[in-house]
Amino acid sequence: MTEEREAATRKKRIDPLLKAANWKVIRYENGMNLSQYNKCALEEYPTDNGPADYALCLDGKIVAVVEAKKVSLGPQNVLTQAERYAEGIKGSPFNFSGFRVPFIYSTNGEIIWYHDLRNPLNRSRVVAKFHTPDALLERLRDTFDASCQRLAGWENAHPLIRPYQADANAAIEQAIRDRKRQMLVAMATGTGKTYTMVNQIFRLMESGVAKRILFLVDRRALAAQAVKAFASFEARPGLKFDRSYEVYSQRFFREDFEEDEKFDPKVLPSNYLLEPKPGHAFVYVCTIQRMTINLFGRSAVFGGDDEPIDEDAEQMNIPIHAFDLIIADECHRGYTAADQSVWRRTLDHFDAIKIGLTATPAAHTMAYFREIVFKYDYARAVREGFLVDYDAVALDSNVRMNGIFLKAGEEVGVIDATTGLQSYDHLEDERLFDTAEVERTITSPDSNRKILSEIRKYAEEHEERFGRFPKTLIFAVNDLSHMSHADQLVDLARDVFGKGDSFVQKITGKVDRPLQHIREFRNRPMPAVVVTVDMLSTGVDIPDLEFIVFLRPVKSRILFEQMLGRGTRKGERCPDKSHFVVFDCFGGTLLEYFRQATGITAEPPEKETRSITQVIKDIWDNRDREYNTRVLVRRLQRIDKEMSGEARDLFAAYIPSGDLKRFAAGLPARLHEDFPATMAILRNPEFSDLLLHYPRPPRSLIVAYENTDEVSSRYIFRDSAGTEYKPEDYLTTFSTFVKENPEHIEAIRILLDRPKDWGTDALSELRQKLAASRYRFTVENLQMAHKVRYNKALVDIISMVKHAAREEEPLCTAEQRIHRVFDKMAYAMSLTPDQQQWLDKIREHLIANLSISKSDFDIIPIFSNEGGWNKANRIFSGQLPDLIRQWNEAIAA
């Protein structure tokens, strides 16, 4: 192949790029009067250091130099040549440390490098296209340095911004002042990333650092949430964000919002994208799918998602300077290599500051955004009280851990995946299905039912303890037509929980109006149990969620942490939510698999980026032939496993007996011995088409009606380092902790040696310090461990501490303890009816709180509503202070 010369590259590739950016390409002639030229690219423009390939002329002034190279050369290294020409421009009004133009470019017609020379901190970078004349004119007139100074001097004192959110703002603003163009902000799910960024955007817009903002999300539901966040944010006292600046969005539907919510989002005028103006100041909230269509057409958008594609989206010629700032929310998304490619290409189109937001930074996210400028992780958010931690329950299921073994003679159902019709068969021989085939090739209704029954036990205990049924989210394996694991779980759960159809619902992309169902799950008592696959795995806010059930095996750390993040928020309708419970239906192996995961993990893409025909082409073109041959062998072996007998007959027209497995095994040797003949087979158009569209066997699902599963469960106790403990080991550790810490925890010393000093302050200290220890000795964890170990429910904290220090101390509940105290004191005093009435209220309070103080009488409603301290003390003839001391001491004794 003849190598393309530089002159050809310029005419064939570079000139069209300049013209597409509205630069008129003109060859410079001696004596030309620059003042007569505007928006021109002058070829061979003379400088003191030699002729520049192109000089961009704007309003009679040279504002940029373009250095051109032939397509076979990389343009990055020749920016220095453009710098040399920039130093040699004659008669320029500009001087930036010796550079006589503000901007330079270098390009080979495929890749364009750009450098703003006005500030030594500005980094050179790749841009997707040349800037238009209007874009460069706008940059010449900007006051970025002054805007950054204004921003630095503006105190971030919004009353609703939390300290760590202000820290995030400060880190972003410092990175922008340092001229960083790509940065990552990692904040745990539930810590208010969107709210943080709404405040950030207002600060950037007010200071003039950025005016045209693109807020990218990956789901329409998240776009609706973001629009509401901007509308509700009070930028200044009495002034909402959307009253200060325009907030636009893509088109929504009525069901994207609450039924009683004002539905008035503004759709972005197309000229804001096509003709960006310096006077524009707005935020545009949009899905990345829609923006991809706007930039590259409908065929470019990636599929395989529940997210519907906007029918009104169309391809547009959007210039690269349409936005100053892009916020990419949930930027970890894109679990396939193809998705990542489209995601990057969409962001790469714009020459803007780019900020990625995620709770789960991954290797591909870090590679793009380069640096985490701020991190606020889950453990810190729990420690500082902004999120809740989780308890773990391991469900040991023989089916989930070992697969399904069917004996000869067993009756099974066989469901046709195409029609849904079910037939019945008796096995003629035994069959073993491994765990990967469960819910995909075979299902055991008994296993699913027993797992749900086990979860029901925990739900009933929770309801008895807290007075509410726990909102429960179950992740199923799939929601395939006629083979849906989600549908089976919904049907079984309605039987197991026995509270009607509305109590248990499915929310996936296949239900009507899924966003409305999500809102109902979030805001209403029912449904209380929801089964999903992917739809509620990310970006959906369900603060009152208390049970998360993993019946779906997960291998992606990103996806796992996003699914886990659905439960981390504090409750809205259940303000006493102190934790949530994760049910690992794979014997705890799922939690163990991710326990050692690092903060940034490289994860292999789930799907291939290249088609098999592209792999064959790369072998033909001798591009890394050995590697691509290995890739092709694996692809052919996979096809052999997936194809039907009909496909084997069709392949027989090209390879012996249609044996693709044997053909793949011998392919490296064939290519080595007779490359042309082997490639003739592979490149045959009919053969290539068959590799893509080979017939598959009809799909079916075996229903193992006679299979019985063995299911049990156990609590997993975890310390702050992730170490797991059995109940007996956890209590042994607690006993050691109590015995070693009386000197450090005054409340322990009081319980063991000075019960007369017991009171609400001591109880508060005890609970706080036990929970804050590395072992997470919360009352709930300790009670659960005692229940499992001693079969004793709701043991009070006093008993647990005393028993840990002295094993002979009995374990009792708070109710038993308080009744014993009052039974003893009943013999020592006779009560009037009024005193008895007050004593009953005091008894009720003590059962719940294990101590009482004078201030409680004026704070706690059951006391204050009856007249508070003064009335109570009068009824007890002024003896109430002594009685309080006696009660507290007796409780701790």
PDB file of N, CA and C in Angstrom, residues 192-273:
ATOM      1  N   GLY A 192     -25.745  11.992  48.711  1.00  0.00           N
ATOM      2  CA  GLY A 192     -26.174  13.253  48.114  1.00  0.00           C
ATOM      3  C   GLY A 192     -25.265  13.770  47.013  1.00  0.00           C
ATOM      4  N   LYS A 193     -24.870  12.884  46.091  1.00  0.00           N
ATOM      5  CA  LYS A 193     -24.013  13.331  44.979  1.00  0.00           C
ATOM      6  C   LYS A 193     -24.720  14.399  44.145  1.00  0.00           C
ATOM      7  N   THR A 194     -25.994  14.147  43.828  1.00  0.00           N
ATOM      8  CA  THR A 194     -26.716  15.094  42.977  1.00  0.00           C
ATOM      9  C   THR A 194     -26.858  16.440  43.676  1.00  0.00           C
ATOM     10  N   TYR A 195     -27.221  16.437  44.944  1.00  0.00           N
ATOM     11  CA  TYR A 195     -27.379  17.688  45.694  1.00  0.00           C
ATOM     12  C   TYR A 195     -26.055  18.441  45.757  1.00  0.00           C
ATOM     13  N   THR A 196     -24.967  17.694  45.980  1.00  0.00           N
ATOM     14  CA  THR A 196     -23.639  18.306  46.007  1.00  0.00           C
ATOM     15  C   THR A 196     -23.338  18.996  44.684  1.00  0.00           C
ATOM     16  N   MET A 197     -23.695  18.332  43.580  1.00  0.00           N
ATOM     17  CA  MET A 197     -23.372  18.883  42.273  1.00  0.00           C
ATOM     18  C   MET A 197     -24.296  20.032  41.887  1.00  0.00           C
ATOM     19  N   VAL A 198     -25.534  20.021  42.354  1.00  0.00           N
ATOM     20  CA  VAL A 198     -26.414  21.169  42.084  1.00  0.00           C
ATOM     21  C   VAL A 198     -25.818  22.414  42.738  1.00  0.00           C
ATOM     22  N   ASN A 199     -25.362  22.280  43.973  1.00  0.00           N
ATOM     23  CA  ASN A 199     -24.701  23.406  44.640  1.00  0.00           C
ATOM     24  C   ASN A 199     -23.427  23.802  43.889  1.00  0.00           C
ATOM     25  N   GLN A 200     -22.679  22.788  43.433  1.00  0.00           N
ATOM     26  CA  GLN A 200     -21.442  23.063  42.695  1.00  0.00           C
ATOM     27  C   GLN A 200     -21.722  23.818  41.402  1.00  0.00           C
ATOM     28  N   ILE A 201     -22.725  23.377  40.686  1.00  0.00           N
ATOM     29  CA  ILE A 201     -23.058  24.024  39.413  1.00  0.00           C
ATOM     30  C   ILE A 201     -23.470  25.471  39.639  1.00  0.00           C
ATOM     31  N   PHE A 202     -24.250  25.722  40.675  1.00  0.00           N
ATOM     32  CA  PHE A 202     -24.651  27.103  40.953  1.00  0.00           C
ATOM     33  C   PHE A 202     -23.425  27.964  41.235  1.00  0.00           C
ATOM     34  N   ARG A 203     -22.477  27.458  42.007  1.00  0.00           N
ATOM     35  CA  ARG A 203     -21.275  28.227  42.317  1.00  0.00           C
ATOM     36  C   ARG A 203     -20.461  28.499  41.051  1.00  0.00           C
ATOM     37  N   LEU A 204     -20.346  27.516  40.177  1.00  0.00           N
ATOM     38  CA  LEU A 204     -19.581  27.700  38.944  1.00  0.00           C
ATOM     39  C   LEU A 204     -20.271  28.683  37.998  1.00  0.00           C
ATOM     40  N   MET A 205     -21.592  28.625  37.944  1.00  0.00           N
ATOM     41  CA  MET A 205     -22.321  29.532  37.064  1.00  0.00           C
ATOM     42  C   MET A 205     -22.299  30.957  37.606  1.00  0.00           C
ATOM     43  N   GLU A 206     -22.502  31.100  38.902  1.00  0.00           N
ATOM     44  CA  GLU A 206     -22.512  32.428  39.509  1.00  0.00           C
ATOM     45  C   GLU A 206     -21.151  33.120  39.367  1.00  0.00           C
ATOM     46  N   SER A 207     -20.079  32.349  39.490  1.00  0.00           N
ATOM     47  CA  SER A 207     -18.741  32.937  39.406  1.00  0.00           C
ATOM     48  C   SER A 207     -18.293  33.151  37.971  1.00  0.00           C
ATOM     49  N   GLY A 208     -18.992  32.544  37.014  1.00  0.00           N
ATOM     50  CA  GLY A 208     -18.627  32.687  35.614  1.00  0.00           C
ATOM     51  C   GLY A 208     -17.637  31.656  35.121  1.00  0.00           C
ATOM     52  N   VAL A 209     -17.262  30.682  35.946  1.00  0.00           N
ATOM     53  CA  VAL A 209     -16.326  29.641  35.521  1.00  0.00           C
ATOM     54  C   VAL A 209     -16.946  28.786  34.419  1.00  0.00           C
ATOM     55  N   ALA A 210     -18.228  28.510  34.517  1.00  0.00           N
ATOM     56  CA  ALA A 210     -18.943  27.725  33.499  1.00  0.00           C
ATOM     57  C   ALA A 210     -20.360  28.269  33.388  1.00  0.00           C
ATOM     58  N   LYS A 211     -20.884  28.278  32.172  1.00  0.00           N
ATOM     59  CA  LYS A 211     -22.225  28.816  31.951  1.00  0.00           C
ATOM     60  C   LYS A 211     -23.171  27.809  31.278  1.00  0.00           C
ATOM     61  N   ARG A 212     -22.637  27.007  30.400  1.00  0.00           N
ATOM     62  CA  ARG A 212     -23.465  26.019  29.688  1.00  0.00           C
ATOM     63  C   ARG A 212     -23.114  24.633  30.233  1.00  0.00           C
ATOM     64  N   ILE A 213     -24.063  24.033  30.929  1.00  0.00           N
ATOM     65  CA  ILE A 213     -23.792  22.806  31.693  1.00  0.00           C
ATOM     66  C   ILE A 213     -24.624  21.654  31.134  1.00  0.00           C
ATOM     67  N   LEU A 214     -23.959  20.532  30.898  1.00  0.00           N
ATOM     68  CA  LEU A 214     -24.653  19.300  30.514  1.00  0.00           C
ATOM     69  C   LEU A 214     -24.590  18.334  31.691  1.00  0.00           C
ATOM     70  N   PHE A 215     -25.765  17.919  32.171  1.00  0.00           N
ATOM     71  CA  PHE A 215     -25.854  16.959  33.276  1.00  0.00           C
ATOM     72  C   PHE A 215     -26.326  15.640  32.670  1.00  0.00           C
ATOM     73  N   LEU A 216     -25.385  14.710  32.497  1.00  0.00           N
ATOM     74  CA  LEU A 216     -25.665  13.447  31.817  1.00  0.00           C
ATOM     75  C   LEU A 216     -26.010  12.347  32.817  1.00  0.00           C
ATOM     76  N   VAL A 217     -27.068  11.602  32.531  1.00  0.00           N
ATOM     77  CA  VAL A 217     -27.446  10.440  33.326  1.00  0.00           C
ATOM     78  C   VAL A 217     -27.665   9.274  32.373  1.00  0.00           C
ATOM     79  N   ASP A 218     -27.871   8.098  32.919  1.00  0.00           N
ATOM     80  CA  ASP A 218     -28.036   6.949  32.020  1.00  0.00           C
ATOM     81  C   ASP A 218     -29.459   6.386  32.033  1.00  0.00           C
ATOM     82  N   ARG A 219     -30.345   6.997  32.807  1.00  0.00           N
ATOM     83  CA  ARG A 219     -31.730   6.535  32.839  1.00  0.00           C
ATOM     84  C   ARG A 219     -32.666   7.738  32.922  1.00  0.00           C
ATOM     85  N   ARG A 220     -33.799   7.613  32.268  1.00  0.00           N
ATOM     86  CA  ARG A 220     -34.758   8.720  32.270  1.00  0.00           C
ATOM     87  C   ARG A 220     -35.261   9.015  33.677  1.00  0.00           C
ATOM     88  N   ALA A 221     -35.381   7.960  34.497  1.00  0.00           N
ATOM     89  CA  ALA A 221     -35.817   8.168  35.883  1.00  0.00           C
ATOM     90  C   ALA A 221     -34.835   9.061  36.627  1.00  0.00           C
ATOM     91  N   LEU A 222     -33.527   8.879  36.363  1.00  0.00           N
ATOM     92  CA  LEU A 222     -32.521   9.715  37.013  1.00  0.00           C
ATOM     93  C   LEU A 222     -32.566  11.142  36.471  1.00  0.00           C
ATOM     94  N   ALA A 223     -32.904  11.275  35.191  1.00  0.00           N
ATOM     95  CA  ALA A 223     -33.042  12.620  34.620  1.00  0.00           C
ATOM     96  C   ALA A 223     -34.185  13.367  35.307  1.00  0.00           C
ATOM     97  N   ALA A 224     -35.309  12.673  35.525  1.00  0.00           N
ATOM     98  CA  ALA A 224     -36.446  13.301  36.205  1.00  0.00           C
ATOM     99  C   ALA A 224     -36.063  13.686  37.633  1.00  0.00           C
ATOM    100  N   GLN A 225     -35.319  12.802  38.320  1.00  0.00           N
ATOM    101  CA  GLN A 225     -34.870  13.120  39.683  1.00  0.00           C
ATOM    102  C   GLN A 225     -33.962  14.345  39.690  1.00  0.00           C
ATOM    103  N   ALA A 226     -33.070  14.429  38.694  1.00  0.00           N
ATOM    104  CA  ALA A 226     -32.142  15.562  38.639  1.00  0.00           C
ATOM    105  C   ALA A 226     -32.888  16.869  38.391  1.00  0.00           C
ATOM    106  N   VAL A 227     -33.860  16.858  37.477  1.00  0.00           N
ATOM    107  CA  VAL A 227     -34.650  18.064  37.204  1.00  0.00           C
ATOM    108  C   VAL A 227     -35.344  18.527  38.483  1.00  0.00           C
ATOM    109  N   LYS A 228     -35.889  17.579  39.242  1.00  0.00           N
ATOM    110  CA  LYS A 228     -36.551  17.937  40.502  1.00  0.00           C
ATOM    111  C   LYS A 228     -35.548  18.491  41.509  1.00  0.00           C
ATOM    112  N   ALA A 229     -34.324  17.946  41.509  1.00  0.00           N
ATOM    113  CA  ALA A 229     -33.301  18.430  42.438  1.00  0.00           C
ATOM    114  C   ALA A 229     -32.946  19.888  42.142  1.00  0.00           C
ATOM    115  N   PHE A 230     -32.823  20.236  40.861  1.00  0.00           N
ATOM    116  CA  PHE A 230     -32.528  21.625  40.498  1.00  0.00           C
ATOM    117  C   PHE A 230     -33.701  22.538  40.861  1.00  0.00           C
ATOM    118  N   ALA A 231     -34.923  22.043  40.642  1.00  0.00           N
ATOM    119  CA  ALA A 231     -36.102  22.876  40.912  1.00  0.00           C
ATOM    120  C   ALA A 231     -36.294  23.118  42.402  1.00  0.00           C
ATOM    121  N   SER A 232     -35.857  22.172  43.237  1.00  0.00           N
ATOM    122  CA  SER A 232     -36.096  22.296  44.683  1.00  0.00           C
ATOM    123  C   SER A 232     -34.929  22.950  45.421  1.00  0.00           C
ATOM    124  N   PHE A 233     -33.779  23.066  44.768  1.00  0.00           N
ATOM    125  CA  PHE A 233     -32.593  23.603  45.442  1.00  0.00           C
ATOM    126  C   PHE A 233     -32.723  25.116  45.613  1.00  0.00           C
ATOM    127  N   GLU A 234     -32.612  25.560  46.853  1.00  0.00           N
ATOM    128  CA  GLU A 234     -32.699  26.991  47.144  1.00  0.00           C
ATOM    129  C   GLU A 234     -31.300  27.589  47.023  1.00  0.00           C
ATOM    130  N   ALA A 235     -31.030  28.165  45.840  1.00  0.00           N
ATOM    131  CA  ALA A 235     -29.695  28.680  45.561  1.00  0.00           C
ATOM    132  C   ALA A 235     -29.355  29.851  46.466  1.00  0.00           C
ATOM    133  N   ARG A 236     -30.319  30.716  46.653  1.00  0.00           N
ATOM    134  CA  ARG A 236     -30.197  31.833  47.587  1.00  0.00           C
ATOM    135  C   ARG A 236     -31.478  31.864  48.410  1.00  0.00           C
ATOM    136  N   PRO A 237     -31.463  32.487  49.572  1.00  0.00           N
ATOM    137  CA  PRO A 237     -32.684  32.506  50.393  1.00  0.00           C
ATOM    138  C   PRO A 237     -33.894  32.984  49.605  1.00  0.00           C
ATOM    139  N   GLY A 238     -34.895  32.112  49.509  1.00  0.00           N
ATOM    140  CA  GLY A 238     -36.128  32.458  48.819  1.00  0.00           C
ATOM    141  C   GLY A 238     -36.054  32.370  47.304  1.00  0.00           C
ATOM    142  N   LEU A 239     -34.922  31.892  46.751  1.00  0.00           N
ATOM    143  CA  LEU A 239     -34.764  31.847  45.294  1.00  0.00           C
ATOM    144  C   LEU A 239     -34.291  30.461  44.876  1.00  0.00           C
ATOM    145  N   LYS A 240     -35.160  29.734  44.151  1.00  0.00           N
ATOM    146  CA  LYS A 240     -34.815  28.400  43.685  1.00  0.00           C
ATOM    147  C   LYS A 240     -33.840  28.479  42.510  1.00  0.00           C
ATOM    148  N   PHE A 241     -33.113  27.383  42.308  1.00  0.00           N
ATOM    149  CA  PHE A 241     -32.114  27.332  41.243  1.00  0.00           C
ATOM    150  C   PHE A 241     -32.731  27.663  39.891  1.00  0.00           C
ATOM    151  N   ASP A 242     -33.880  27.036  39.572  1.00  0.00           N
ATOM    152  CA  ASP A 242     -34.458  27.226  38.242  1.00  0.00           C
ATOM    153  C   ASP A 242     -35.089  28.595  38.063  1.00  0.00           C
ATOM    154  N   ARG A 243     -35.085  29.415  39.113  1.00  0.00           N
ATOM    155  CA  ARG A 243     -35.490  30.816  38.968  1.00  0.00           C
ATOM    156  C   ARG A 243     -34.264  31.703  38.762  1.00  0.00           C
ATOM    157  N   SER A 244     -33.098  31.152  39.025  1.00  0.00           N
ATOM    158  CA  SER A 244     -31.859  31.894  38.814  1.00  0.00           C
ATOM    159  C   SER A 244     -31.289  31.629  37.423  1.00  0.00           C
ATOM    160  N   TYR A 245     -31.356  30.365  37.004  1.00  0.00           N
ATOM    161  CA  TYR A 245     -30.834  29.966  35.699  1.00  0.00           C
ATOM    162  C   TYR A 245     -31.819  29.019  35.033  1.00  0.00           C
ATOM    163  N   GLU A 246     -31.743  28.986  33.715  1.00  0.00           N
ATOM    164  CA  GLU A 246     -32.633  28.099  32.961  1.00  0.00           C
ATOM    165  C   GLU A 246     -32.209  26.644  33.185  1.00  0.00           C
ATOM    166  N   VAL A 247     -33.179  25.802  33.419  1.00  0.00           N
ATOM    167  CA  VAL A 247     -32.940  24.361  33.536  1.00  0.00           C
ATOM    168  C   VAL A 247     -33.795  23.665  32.482  1.00  0.00           C
ATOM    169  N   TYR A 248     -33.142  22.964  31.583  1.00  0.00           N
ATOM    170  CA  TYR A 248     -33.834  22.283  30.494  1.00  0.00           C
ATOM    171  C   TYR A 248     -33.620  20.778  30.620  1.00  0.00           C
ATOM    172  N   SER A 249     -34.431  20.049  29.891  1.00  0.00           N
ATOM    173  CA  SER A 249     -34.301  18.594  29.899  1.00  0.00           C
ATOM    174  C   SER A 249     -34.778  18.053  28.572  1.00  0.00           C
ATOM    175  N   GLN A 250     -34.592  16.761  28.396  1.00  0.00           N
ATOM    176  CA  GLN A 250     -35.225  16.088  27.281  1.00  0.00           C
ATOM    177  C   GLN A 250     -36.712  15.955  27.596  1.00  0.00           C
ATOM    178  N   ARG A 251     -37.455  15.460  26.664  1.00  0.00           N
ATOM    179  CA  ARG A 251     -38.897  15.324  26.866  1.00  0.00           C
ATOM    180  C   ARG A 251     -39.185  14.180  27.836  1.00  0.00           C
ATOM    181  N   PHE A 252     -40.064  14.453  28.805  1.00  0.00           N
ATOM    182  CA  PHE A 252     -40.472  13.430  29.763  1.00  0.00           C
ATOM    183  C   PHE A 252     -41.901  12.991  29.475  1.00  0.00           C
ATOM    184  N   PHE A 253     -42.331  11.976  30.239  1.00  0.00           N
ATOM    185  CA  PHE A 253     -43.707  11.515  30.181  1.00  0.00           C
ATOM    186  C   PHE A 253     -44.358  11.745  31.543  1.00  0.00           C
ATOM    187  N   ARG A 254     -45.657  11.772  31.544  1.00  0.00           N
ATOM    188  CA  ARG A 254     -46.387  12.023  32.785  1.00  0.00           C
ATOM    189  C   ARG A 254     -45.980  11.044  33.875  1.00  0.00           C
ATOM    190  N   GLU A 255     -45.746   9.777  33.497  1.00  0.00           N
ATOM    191  CA  GLU A 255     -45.445   8.770  34.509  1.00  0.00           C
ATOM    192  C   GLU A 255     -44.036   8.903  35.085  1.00  0.00           C
ATOM    193  N   ASP A 256     -43.201   9.786  34.532  1.00  0.00           N
ATOM    194  CA  ASP A 256     -41.874  10.010  35.080  1.00  0.00           C
ATOM    195  C   ASP A 256     -41.918  10.782  36.392  1.00  0.00           C
ATOM    196  N   PHE A 257     -43.090  11.346  36.733  1.00  0.00           N
ATOM    197  CA  PHE A 257     -43.208  12.167  37.928  1.00  0.00           C
ATOM    198  C   PHE A 257     -44.318  11.634  38.818  1.00  0.00           C
ATOM    199  N   GLU A 258     -44.322  12.103  40.057  1.00  0.00           N
ATOM    200  CA  GLU A 258     -45.365  11.722  40.996  1.00  0.00           C
ATOM    201  C   GLU A 258     -46.728  12.197  40.489  1.00  0.00           C
ATOM    202  N   GLU A 259     -47.775  11.496  40.934  1.00  0.00           N
ATOM    203  CA  GLU A 259     -49.118  11.836  40.464  1.00  0.00           C
ATOM    204  C   GLU A 259     -49.514  13.270  40.814  1.00  0.00           C
ATOM    205  N   ASP A 260     -49.115  13.726  42.027  1.00  0.00           N
ATOM    206  CA  ASP A 260     -49.508  15.059  42.458  1.00  0.00           C
ATOM    207  C   ASP A 260     -48.404  16.086  42.236  1.00  0.00           C
ATOM    208  N   GLU A 261     -47.392  15.714  41.439  1.00  0.00           N
ATOM    209  CA  GLU A 261     -46.259  16.586  41.231  1.00  0.00           C
ATOM    210  C   GLU A 261     -46.509  17.521  40.054  1.00  0.00           C
ATOM    211  N   LYS A 262     -46.028  18.751  40.187  1.00  0.00           N
ATOM    212  CA  LYS A 262     -46.121  19.690  39.078  1.00  0.00           C
ATOM    213  C   LYS A 262     -45.262  19.163  37.934  1.00  0.00           C
ATOM    214  N   PHE A 263     -45.866  19.095  36.753  1.00  0.00           N
ATOM    215  CA  PHE A 263     -45.208  18.499  35.602  1.00  0.00           C
ATOM    216  C   PHE A 263     -44.923  19.604  34.587  1.00  0.00           C
ATOM    217  N   ASP A 264     -43.785  20.286  34.787  1.00  0.00           N
ATOM    218  CA  ASP A 264     -43.508  21.438  33.923  1.00  0.00           C
ATOM    219  C   ASP A 264     -42.024  21.545  33.579  1.00  0.00           C
ATOM    220  N   PRO A 265     -41.378  20.455  33.157  1.00  0.00           N
ATOM    221  CA  PRO A 265     -39.989  20.592  32.720  1.00  0.00           C
ATOM    222  C   PRO A 265     -39.926  21.296  31.367  1.00  0.00           C
ATOM    223  N   LYS A 266     -38.855  22.026  31.153  1.00  0.00           N
ATOM    224  CA  LYS A 266     -38.706  22.763  29.901  1.00  0.00           C
ATOM    225  C   LYS A 266     -37.770  21.990  28.968  1.00  0.00           C
ATOM    226  N   VAL A 267     -38.216  21.790  27.731  1.00  0.00           N
ATOM    227  CA  VAL A 267     -37.415  21.066  26.745  1.00  0.00           C
ATOM    228  C   VAL A 267     -36.418  22.038  26.117  1.00  0.00           C
ATOM    229  N   LEU A 268     -35.170  21.611  25.987  1.00  0.00           N
ATOM    230  CA  LEU A 268     -34.112  22.471  25.478  1.00  0.00           C
ATOM    231  C   LEU A 268     -34.361  22.852  24.025  1.00  0.00           C
ATOM    232  N   PRO A 269     -34.356  24.150  23.698  1.00  0.00           N
ATOM    233  CA  PRO A 269     -34.454  24.564  22.292  1.00  0.00           C
ATOM    234  C   PRO A 269     -33.243  24.037  21.527  1.00  0.00           C
ATOM    235  N   SER A 270     -33.446  23.541  20.314  1.00  0.00           N
ATOM    236  CA  SER A 270     -32.358  22.918  19.554  1.00  0.00           C
ATOM    237  C   SER A 270     -31.245  23.900  19.224  1.00  0.00           C
ATOM    238  N   ASN A 271     -31.572  25.197  19.100  1.00  0.00           N
ATOM    239  CA  ASN A 271     -30.525  26.163  18.752  1.00  0.00           C
ATOM    240  C   ASN A 271     -29.515  26.353  19.892  1.00  0.00           C
ATOM    241  N   TYR A 272     -29.899  25.996  21.128  1.00  0.00           N
ATOM    242  CA  TYR A 272     -28.945  26.054  22.238  1.00  0.00           C
ATOM    243  C   TYR A 272     -27.813  25.043  22.026  1.00  0.00           C
ATOM    244  N   LEU A 273     -28.127  23.928  21.356  1.00  0.00           N
ATOM    245  CA  LEU A 273     -27.112  22.931  21.040  1.00  0.00           C
ATOM    246  C   LEU A 273     -26.359  23.281  19.764  1.00  0.00           C
TER     247      LEU A 273
END
